[in-house]
């Protein structure tokens, strides 16, 4: 999620590494995204990747998988679905755990 989106609200204890940046030309992929993730996560770590609605995070998951990360989950529906489901904090709903499975 963008810094602005993240600052409006996020899952407790989440770490934000934007996959894309907003520019005058539109959104562009963060060229350092994978290296920024690698700086704080190991390839065997279990990661839940989220954006606002699920599209950007799905693309981020593909890039992470190509870079060797194997335990990746895309939060289906993103943070918006989390909020719409009435959840706050760091307790994922059981149905979100199921809906978030990332498949290649």
mmCIF file of C-alpha atoms in Angstrom:
data_model
loop_
_atom_site.group_PDB
_atom_site.id
_atom_site.type_symbol
_atom_site.label_atom_id
_atom_site.label_comp_id
_atom_site.label_asym_id
_atom_site.label_seq_id
_atom_site.Cartn_x
_atom_site.Cartn_y
_atom_site.Cartn_z
ATOM 1 C CA UNK A 1 0.000 0.000 0.000
ATOM 2 C CA UNK A 2 1.091 3.544 -0.507
ATOM 3 C CA UNK A 3 2.391 5.412 2.517
ATOM 4 C CA UNK A 4 -0.787 7.516 2.460
ATOM 5 C CA UNK A 5 -3.028 4.418 2.396
ATOM 6 C CA UNK A 6 -1.034 2.769 5.160
ATOM 7 C CA UNK A 7 -1.183 5.882 7.345
ATOM 8 C CA UNK A 8 -4.989 5.972 7.035
ATOM 9 C CA UNK A 9 -5.155 2.537 8.669
ATOM 10 C CA UNK A 10 -3.468 -0.835 8.720
ATOM 11 C CA UNK A 11 -3.428 -4.188 10.448
ATOM 12 C CA UNK A 12 -1.658 -3.894 13.788
ATOM 13 C CA UNK A 13 2.100 -4.611 13.616
ATOM 14 C CA UNK A 14 2.081 -4.567 9.801
ATOM 15 C CA UNK A 15 5.247 -3.557 7.984
ATOM 16 C CA UNK A 16 4.664 -1.392 4.926
ATOM 17 C CA UNK A 17 6.882 -1.743 1.877
ATOM 18 C CA UNK A 18 5.069 -0.089 -1.041
ATOM 19 C CA UNK A 19 5.007 -2.159 -4.224
ATOM 20 C CA UNK A 20 4.101 0.911 -6.262
ATOM 21 C CA UNK A 21 4.556 4.654 -5.951
ATOM 22 C CA UNK A 22 2.225 7.394 -7.149
ATOM 23 C CA UNK A 23 3.905 9.748 -9.615
ATOM 24 C CA UNK A 24 2.730 12.485 -11.964
ATOM 25 C CA UNK A 25 2.648 9.841 -14.724
ATOM 26 C CA UNK A 26 0.586 7.443 -12.595
ATOM 27 C CA UNK A 27 1.633 4.489 -10.477
ATOM 28 C CA UNK A 28 5.044 2.957 -11.041
ATOM 29 C CA UNK A 29 6.541 -0.191 -9.550
ATOM 30 C CA UNK A 30 8.998 0.351 -6.715
ATOM 31 C CA UNK A 31 12.263 -0.863 -8.313
ATOM 32 C CA UNK A 32 13.652 -1.716 -4.868
ATOM 33 C CA UNK A 33 10.594 -3.621 -3.611
ATOM 34 C CA UNK A 34 12.115 -7.110 -3.568
ATOM 35 C CA UNK A 35 15.440 -5.962 -2.111
ATOM 36 C CA UNK A 36 13.594 -4.009 0.594
ATOM 37 C CA UNK A 37 11.636 -7.149 1.527
ATOM 38 C CA UNK A 38 14.830 -9.236 1.442
ATOM 39 C CA UNK A 39 16.459 -6.764 3.838
ATOM 40 C CA UNK A 40 13.972 -7.627 6.594
ATOM 41 C CA UNK A 41 12.552 -11.055 5.662
ATOM 42 C CA UNK A 42 14.072 -14.431 4.882
ATOM 43 C CA UNK A 43 12.883 -16.378 1.850
ATOM 44 C CA UNK A 44 11.466 -19.076 4.146
ATOM 45 C CA UNK A 45 9.465 -16.586 6.265
ATOM 46 C CA UNK A 46 5.680 -16.718 6.045
ATOM 47 C CA UNK A 47 4.431 -13.475 4.511
ATOM 48 C CA UNK A 48 0.946 -12.019 4.203
ATOM 49 C CA UNK A 49 0.994 -9.469 1.412
ATOM 50 C CA UNK A 50 -1.782 -6.900 1.210
ATOM 51 C CA UNK A 51 -2.764 -3.742 -0.585
ATOM 52 C CA UNK A 52 -6.062 -1.880 -0.545
ATOM 53 C CA UNK A 53 -8.082 -4.309 -2.668
ATOM 54 C CA UNK A 54 -5.808 -7.204 -3.650
ATOM 55 C CA UNK A 55 -4.543 -6.283 -7.126
ATOM 56 C CA UNK A 56 -1.159 -4.757 -6.349
ATOM 57 C CA UNK A 57 -0.451 -7.332 -3.663
ATOM 58 C CA UNK A 58 -1.149 -10.119 -6.151
ATOM 59 C CA UNK A 59 1.511 -8.686 -8.468
ATOM 60 C CA UNK A 60 3.866 -8.224 -5.511
ATOM 61 C CA UNK A 61 3.400 -11.902 -4.608
ATOM 62 C CA UNK A 62 4.409 -12.930 -8.129
ATOM 63 C CA UNK A 63 7.599 -10.850 -7.905
ATOM 64 C CA UNK A 64 8.414 -12.240 -4.458
ATOM 65 C CA UNK A 65 7.824 -15.812 -5.623
ATOM 66 C CA UNK A 66 10.111 -15.275 -8.622
ATOM 67 C CA UNK A 67 12.756 -14.068 -6.154
ATOM 68 C CA UNK A 68 12.598 -17.254 -4.097
ATOM 69 C CA UNK A 69 9.951 -16.543 -1.462
ATOM 70 C CA UNK A 70 7.767 -19.638 -1.107
ATOM 71 C CA UNK A 71 5.458 -18.999 1.857
ATOM 72 C CA UNK A 72 3.411 -16.131 0.455
ATOM 73 C CA UNK A 73 -0.237 -15.361 1.091
ATOM 74 C CA UNK A 74 -2.087 -12.606 -0.763
ATOM 75 C CA UNK A 75 -4.758 -11.036 1.457
ATOM 76 C CA UNK A 76 -7.723 -11.471 -0.883
ATOM 77 C CA UNK A 77 -9.743 -8.268 -1.057
ATOM 78 C CA UNK A 78 -6.957 -6.383 0.694
ATOM 79 C CA UNK A 79 -7.255 -4.064 3.649
ATOM 80 C CA UNK A 80 -10.650 -2.890 2.381
ATOM 81 C CA UNK A 81 -12.061 -6.411 2.827
ATOM 82 C CA UNK A 82 -10.503 -6.565 6.286
ATOM 83 C CA UNK A 83 -12.286 -3.350 7.278
ATOM 84 C CA UNK A 84 -15.560 -4.314 5.555
ATOM 85 C CA UNK A 85 -15.549 -7.584 7.513
ATOM 86 C CA UNK A 86 -15.358 -5.565 10.732
ATOM 87 C CA UNK A 87 -11.890 -6.656 11.788
ATOM 88 C CA UNK A 88 -9.293 -4.469 13.435
ATOM 89 C CA UNK A 89 -5.971 -5.281 15.021
ATOM 90 C CA UNK A 90 -4.004 -8.392 14.201
ATOM 91 C CA UNK A 91 -6.612 -11.173 14.453
ATOM 92 C CA UNK A 92 -7.430 -12.381 10.919
ATOM 93 C CA UNK A 93 -10.873 -13.805 10.331
ATOM 94 C CA UNK A 94 -10.966 -17.496 9.516
ATOM 95 C CA UNK A 95 -12.662 -16.796 6.164
ATOM 96 C CA UNK A 96 -9.920 -14.300 5.250
ATOM 97 C CA UNK A 97 -7.261 -16.911 6.010
ATOM 98 C CA UNK A 98 -8.952 -19.211 3.503
ATOM 99 C CA UNK A 99 -9.629 -16.510 0.910
ATOM 100 C CA UNK A 100 -6.055 -15.277 1.024
ATOM 101 C CA UNK A 101 -4.318 -18.369 -0.298
ATOM 102 C CA UNK A 102 -1.962 -17.441 -3.114
ATOM 103 C CA UNK A 103 -1.843 -19.826 -6.035
ATOM 104 C CA UNK A 104 0.558 -19.721 -8.968
#
